[in-house]
Amino acid sequence: MVKQLAIAIDGPAAAGKSTVAKRVAHQLGYVYIDTGAMYRALTWCALKKGLNLEEEENIHKLLQACEIQLQMEKEGQHVYVNGQDVTQSIRTQEVTNQVSIVAKHRKVRDVMVRRQQQLAAKRGVVMDGRDIGTHVIPDAEVKIFMIATVEERAERRHQENLEKGFSSDLEELKDEIRRRDEIDSQREVAPLVKADDAVEIDTTSLSIDEVVERIIQVVKNKE
Ligand code: CDP
Ligand code: CDP
């Protein structure tokens, strides 16, 4: 039997992590785990409760008041807050604009990372995020760091919005992505950084299939 590995995929927003991670998981018969959804769910809950996320004392309240659960269902991962399915609601621009502020707190990361490590313990997982190869699964057999220019990443999000029939402003998206990149890479706890042993893939001018192909090749070399 082929060995079951842990595949860690990190990188900035809209580098293509989740799209590619889902396909890689599907091809290998692995489980895909989107860790960003956990930070988004907590942010959604904070906004619902009107908590100011910059204040440390509110973070404790937030963790007490918002129980986050991930569930793998037939059509993919679902995320729940206190039993309510928020899989769609966590994708709004309002949540996106605030999520990095929630995710920079140590207390938040301690709780989320512990959960993620439990999910990865069985192997046979593709997990994407910002700190998977550096902190969540530092012993992952395969580590990928995906990047792309800000212009390309904003354009991808812009196209996604237009396809969904949402209003979209390319310049605003560039600003939001730049701001989030900065907070995620500069935070004290588990910042977005390439692990020393990660394979970097610049997806700027690659198709989704080409990126998937490269990752499958890295996995094959490890198996
Ligand atoms: O899909 P997109 O790249 O826009 O974001 P995401 O993966 O859903 O992550 C949303 C935010 O959660 C990121 O900008 C980070 O602030 C935070 N995050 C994190 O800190 N660590 C992770 N492992 C995953 C996400
Ligand atoms: O998870 P992350 O935020 O890194 O990115 P994503 O949501 O998977 O991808 C953002 C968008 O870029 C999606 O609409 C993809 O179809 C598109 N895309 C890609 O993922 N990879 C490429 N090589 C080209 C486009």
GROMACS .gro file of C-alpha atoms and ligand atoms in nm:
model
  273
    1MET     CA    1   0.000   0.000   0.000
    2VAL     CA    2   0.118   0.352  -0.081
    3LYS     CA    3   0.226   0.542   0.229
    4GLN     CA    4  -0.021   0.807   0.355
    5LEU     CA    5   0.148   1.143   0.383
    6ALA     CA    6   0.072   1.486   0.522
    7ILE     CA    7   0.089   1.759   0.259
    8ALA     CA    8   0.121   2.116   0.388
    9ILE     CA    9   0.038   2.400   0.148
   10ASP     CA   10   0.109   2.756   0.258
   11GLY     CA   11   0.114   3.092   0.089
   12PRO     CA   12  -0.058   3.431   0.067
   13ALA     CA   13  -0.421   3.499  -0.029
   14ALA     CA   14  -0.538   3.385  -0.374
   15ALA     CA   15  -0.213   3.210  -0.460
   16GLY     CA   16  -0.440   2.917  -0.553
   17LYS     CA   17  -0.390   2.706  -0.241
   18SER     CA   18  -0.743   2.581  -0.178
   19THR     CA   19  -0.829   2.515  -0.543
   20VAL     CA   20  -0.514   2.315  -0.594
   21ALA     CA   21  -0.523   2.147  -0.250
   22LYS     CA   22  -0.875   2.016  -0.315
   23ARG     CA   23  -0.769   1.864  -0.646
   24VAL     CA   24  -0.454   1.710  -0.506
   25ALA     CA   25  -0.655   1.559  -0.218
   26HIS     CA   26  -0.911   1.423  -0.464
   27GLN     CA   27  -0.645   1.262  -0.686
   28LEU     CA   28  -0.472   1.099  -0.390
   29GLY     CA   29  -0.788   1.002  -0.201
   30TYR     CA   30  -0.679   1.226   0.088
   31VAL     CA   31  -0.885   1.458   0.309
   32TYR     CA   32  -0.858   1.832   0.236
   33ILE     CA   33  -0.855   2.063   0.538
   34ASP     CA   34  -0.895   2.439   0.495
   35THR     CA   35  -0.754   2.597   0.812
   36GLY     CA   36  -0.840   2.952   0.699
   37ALA     CA   37  -1.206   2.857   0.740
   38MET     CA   38  -1.150   2.819   1.116
   39TYR     CA   39  -1.009   3.172   1.154
   40ARG     CA   40  -1.286   3.301   0.930
   41ALA     CA   41  -1.554   3.128   1.140
   42LEU     CA   42  -1.419   3.285   1.457
   43THR     CA   43  -1.416   3.626   1.285
   44TRP     CA   44  -1.774   3.578   1.166
   45CYS     CA   45  -1.873   3.502   1.526
   46ALA     CA   46  -1.686   3.808   1.659
   47LEU     CA   47  -1.866   4.032   1.412
   48LYS     CA   48  -2.202   3.880   1.511
   49LYS     CA   49  -2.125   3.951   1.876
   50GLY     CA   50  -1.991   4.299   1.805
   51LEU     CA   51  -1.658   4.237   1.977
   52ASN     CA   52  -1.368   4.474   1.909
   53LEU     CA   53  -1.105   4.236   1.782
   54GLU     CA   54  -0.800   4.449   1.857
   55GLU     CA   55  -0.862   4.412   2.233
   56GLU     CA   56  -0.689   4.115   2.394
   57GLU     CA   57  -0.958   4.065   2.663
   58ASN     CA   58  -1.224   4.026   2.395
   59ILE     CA   59  -1.027   3.740   2.243
   60HIS     CA   60  -1.080   3.533   2.557
   61LYS     CA   61  -1.454   3.609   2.543
   62LEU     CA   62  -1.460   3.519   2.176
   63LEU     CA   63  -1.300   3.178   2.231
   64GLN     CA   64  -1.544   3.108   2.513
   65ALA     CA   65  -1.851   3.216   2.319
   66CYS     CA   66  -1.777   3.065   1.977
   67GLU     CA   67  -1.740   2.692   1.938
   68ILE     CA   68  -1.588   2.614   1.598
   69GLN     CA   69  -1.632   2.273   1.439
   70LEU     CA   70  -1.504   2.135   1.109
   71GLN     CA   71  -1.691   1.851   0.947
   72MET     CA   72  -1.595   1.659   0.637
   73GLU     CA   73  -1.912   1.605   0.437
   74LYS     CA   74  -1.968   1.445   0.097
   75GLU     CA   75  -1.922   1.765  -0.103
   76GLY     CA   76  -1.631   1.887   0.111
   77GLN     CA   77  -1.549   2.060   0.436
   78HIS     CA   78  -1.824   2.240   0.629
   79VAL     CA   79  -1.762   2.476   0.917
   80TYR     CA   80  -1.999   2.531   1.207
   81VAL     CA   81  -2.018   2.799   1.477
   82ASN     CA   82  -2.216   2.687   1.780
   83GLY     CA   83  -2.391   2.430   1.562
   84GLN     CA   84  -2.481   2.674   1.280
   85ASP     CA   85  -2.345   2.598   0.933
   86VAL     CA   86  -2.146   2.909   0.830
   87THR     CA   87  -1.958   2.756   0.535
   88GLN     CA   88  -2.092   3.024   0.297
   89SER     CA   89  -2.124   3.320   0.536
   90ILE     CA   90  -1.753   3.322   0.624
   91ARG     CA   91  -1.658   3.421   0.265
   92THR     CA   92  -1.795   3.777   0.277
   93GLN     CA   93  -1.566   4.076   0.225
   94GLU     CA   94  -1.653   4.194   0.578
   95VAL     CA   95  -1.508   3.874   0.729
   96THR     CA   96  -1.211   3.882   0.488
   97ASN     CA   97  -1.127   4.239   0.593
   98GLN     CA   98  -1.112   4.146   0.965
   99VAL     CA   99  -0.981   3.789   0.971
  100SER     CA  100  -0.608   3.868   0.992
  101ILE     CA  101  -0.670   4.077   1.303
  102VAL     CA  102  -0.829   3.779   1.480
  103ALA     CA  103  -0.566   3.536   1.351
  104LYS     CA  104  -0.270   3.727   1.491
  105HIS     CA  105  -0.361   3.657   1.857
  106ARG     CA  106  -0.158   3.387   2.029
  107LYS     CA  107  -0.457   3.251   2.225
  108VAL     CA  108  -0.656   3.208   1.906
  109ARG     CA  109  -0.371   3.032   1.729
  110ASP     CA  110  -0.302   2.799   2.023
  111VAL     CA  111  -0.659   2.671   2.018
  112MET     CA  112  -0.688   2.644   1.638
  113VAL     CA  113  -0.348   2.483   1.587
  114ARG     CA  114  -0.418   2.215   1.848
  115ARG     CA  115  -0.736   2.121   1.660
  116GLN     CA  116  -0.556   2.118   1.328
  117GLN     CA  117  -0.282   1.894   1.464
  118GLN     CA  118  -0.543   1.643   1.580
  119LEU     CA  119  -0.692   1.639   1.231
  120ALA     CA  120  -0.351   1.588   1.068
  121ALA     CA  121  -0.233   1.316   1.304
  122LYS     CA  122  -0.387   1.037   1.095
  123ARG     CA  123  -0.199   1.150   0.779
  124GLY     CA  124  -0.361   1.119   0.437
  125VAL     CA  125  -0.432   1.493   0.455
  126VAL     CA  126  -0.375   1.801   0.244
  127MET     CA  127  -0.394   2.102   0.472
  128ASP     CA  128  -0.364   2.463   0.354
  129GLY     CA  129  -0.306   2.786   0.542
  130ARG     CA  130  -0.023   3.016   0.641
  131ASP     CA  131   0.173   2.824   0.906
  132ILE     CA  132   0.105   2.460   0.823
  133GLY     CA  133   0.459   2.363   0.721
  134THR     CA  134   0.623   2.578   0.989
  135HIS     CA  135   0.401   2.521   1.296
  136VAL     CA  136   0.099   2.295   1.248
  137ILE     CA  137   0.272   1.998   1.080
  138PRO     CA  138   0.644   2.081   1.093
  139ASP     CA  139   0.714   1.713   1.015
  140ALA     CA  140   0.488   1.704   0.706
  141GLU     CA  141   0.640   1.480   0.439
  142VAL     CA  142   0.553   1.730   0.164
  143LYS     CA  143   0.561   2.108   0.205
  144ILE     CA  144   0.460   2.348  -0.069
  145PHE     CA  145   0.485   2.728  -0.058
  146MET     CA  146   0.268   2.888  -0.326
  147ILE     CA  147   0.316   3.247  -0.436
  148ALA     CA  148   0.195   3.479  -0.713
  149THR     CA  149   0.217   3.853  -0.775
  150VAL     CA  150  -0.034   4.078  -0.596
  151GLU     CA  151  -0.168   4.190  -0.935
  152GLU     CA  152  -0.238   3.833  -1.045
  153ARG     CA  153  -0.393   3.736  -0.711
  154ALA     CA  154  -0.624   4.040  -0.706
  155GLU     CA  155  -0.724   3.970  -1.067
  156ARG     CA  156  -0.814   3.611  -0.974
  157ARG     CA  157  -1.037   3.726  -0.688
  158HIS     CA  158  -1.188   3.993  -0.915
  159GLN     CA  159  -1.279   3.731  -1.176
  160GLU     CA  160  -1.425   3.507  -0.906
  161ASN     CA  161  -1.646   3.792  -0.780
  162LEU     CA  162  -1.764   3.879  -1.130
  163GLU     CA  163  -1.844   3.514  -1.205
  164LYS     CA  164  -2.056   3.501  -0.889
  165GLY     CA  165  -2.234   3.822  -0.991
  166PHE     CA  166  -2.085   4.021  -0.699
  167SER     CA  167  -1.970   4.379  -0.734
  168SER     CA  168  -1.592   4.400  -0.737
  169ASP     CA  169  -1.326   4.669  -0.742
  170LEU     CA  170  -0.982   4.554  -0.854
  171GLU     CA  171  -0.792   4.833  -0.677
  172GLU     CA  172  -0.975   4.767  -0.348
  173LEU     CA  173  -0.891   4.398  -0.378
  174LYS     CA  174  -0.523   4.479  -0.431
  175ASP     CA  175  -0.525   4.697  -0.119
  176GLU     CA  176  -0.702   4.433   0.090
  177ILE     CA  177  -0.462   4.159  -0.024
  178ARG     CA  178  -0.156   4.377   0.042
  179ARG     CA  179  -0.286   4.467   0.389
  180ARG     CA  180  -0.363   4.105   0.477
  181ASP     CA  181  -0.023   3.986   0.342
  182GLU     CA  182   0.146   4.243   0.562
  183ILE     CA  183  -0.040   4.152   0.884
  184ASP     CA  184  -0.001   3.777   0.817
  185SER     CA  185   0.372   3.803   0.743
  186GLN     CA  186   0.463   4.053   1.016
  187ARG     CA  187   0.272   3.909   1.312
  188GLU     CA  188   0.474   3.780   1.606
  189VAL     CA  189   0.308   3.440   1.632
  190ALA     CA  190   0.355   3.193   1.346
  191PRO     CA  191   0.386   3.446   1.064
  192LEU     CA  192   0.342   3.357   0.699
  193VAL     CA  193   0.688   3.244   0.595
  194LYS     CA  194   0.824   2.970   0.373
  195ALA     CA  195   0.950   2.666   0.567
  196ASP     CA  196   1.316   2.593   0.492
  197ASP     CA  197   1.224   2.255   0.347
  198ALA     CA  198   0.922   2.371   0.143
  199VAL     CA  199   0.912   2.359  -0.237
  200GLU     CA  200   0.823   2.705  -0.368
  201ILE     CA  201   0.586   2.727  -0.666
  202ASP     CA  202   0.524   3.062  -0.833
  203THR     CA  203   0.176   3.018  -0.980
  204THR     CA  204   0.159   3.362  -1.148
  205SER     CA  205   0.166   3.223  -1.499
  206LEU     CA  206   0.076   2.860  -1.431
  207SER     CA  207  -0.261   2.696  -1.484
  208ILE     CA  208  -0.433   2.510  -1.202
  209ASP     CA  209  -0.356   2.179  -1.376
  210GLU     CA  210   0.012   2.266  -1.402
  211VAL     CA  211   0.035   2.344  -1.030
  212VAL     CA  212  -0.150   2.022  -0.938
  213GLU     CA  213   0.084   1.827  -1.164
  214ARG     CA  214   0.395   1.971  -0.996
  215ILE     CA  215   0.266   1.887  -0.649
  216ILE     CA  216   0.171   1.532  -0.747
  217GLN     CA  217   0.526   1.494  -0.879
  218VAL     CA  218   0.672   1.607  -0.545
  219VAL     CA  219   0.441   1.359  -0.365
  220LYS     CA  220   0.542   1.073  -0.597
  221ASN     CA  221   0.907   1.140  -0.525
  222LYS     CA  222   0.837   1.104  -0.152
  223GLU     CA  223   0.614   0.796  -0.158
  224CDP     O1  224  -0.850   3.206   0.095
  224CDP     P1  225  -0.772   3.323   0.145
  224CDP     O2  226  -0.629   3.308   0.110
  224CDP     O3  227  -0.830   3.454   0.115
  224CDP     O4  228  -0.772   3.319   0.303
  224CDP     P2  229  -0.787   3.198   0.402
  224CDP     O5  230  -0.694   3.087   0.369
  224CDP     O6  231  -0.931   3.169   0.414
  224CDP     O7  232  -0.732   3.264   0.536
  224CDP     C1  233  -0.792   3.379   0.592
  224CDP     C2  234  -0.697   3.439   0.694
  224CDP     O8  235  -0.686   3.349   0.804
  224CDP     C3  236  -0.556   3.466   0.649
  224CDP     O9  237  -0.541   3.592   0.584
  224CDP     C4  238  -0.480   3.461   0.781
  224CDP    O10  239  -0.490   3.583   0.851
  224CDP     C5  240  -0.556   3.356   0.860
  224CDP     N1  241  -0.493   3.223   0.856
  224CDP     C6  242  -0.388   3.201   0.940
  224CDP    O11  243  -0.345   3.292   1.009
  224CDP     N2  244  -0.331   3.077   0.948
  224CDP     C7  245  -0.377   2.977   0.874
  224CDP     N3  246  -0.322   2.857   0.887
  224CDP     C8  247  -0.483   2.998   0.783
  224CDP     C9  248  -0.539   3.124   0.775
  225CDP     O1  249  -0.675   2.942  -0.140
  225CDP     P1  250  -0.616   3.066  -0.200
  225CDP     O2  251  -0.667   3.190  -0.139
  225CDP     O3  252  -0.466   3.062  -0.206
  225CDP     O4  253  -0.661   3.071  -0.353
  225CDP     P2  254  -0.786   3.004  -0.426
  225CDP     O5  255  -0.910   3.055  -0.365
  225CDP     O6  256  -0.766   2.858  -0.439
  225CDP     O7  257  -0.767   3.059  -0.576
  225CDP     C1  258  -0.802   3.188  -0.617
  225CDP     C2  259  -0.849   3.185  -0.763
  225CDP     O8  260  -0.738   3.170  -0.850
  225CDP     C3  261  -0.947   3.072  -0.796
  225CDP     O9  262  -1.055   3.130  -0.866
  225CDP     C4  263  -0.869   2.981  -0.889
  225CDP    O10  264  -0.950   2.922  -0.986
  225CDP     C5  265  -0.768   3.078  -0.953
  225CDP     N1  266  -0.639   3.020  -1.002
  225CDP     C6  267  -0.566   2.932  -0.929
  225CDP    O11  268  -0.611   2.893  -0.821
  225CDP     N2  269  -0.444   2.882  -0.971
  225CDP     C7  270  -0.395   2.919  -1.087
  225CDP     N3  271  -0.277   2.871  -1.128
  225CDP     C8  272  -0.467   3.010  -1.164
  225CDP     C9  273  -0.588   3.059  -1.119
   0.00000   0.00000   0.00000
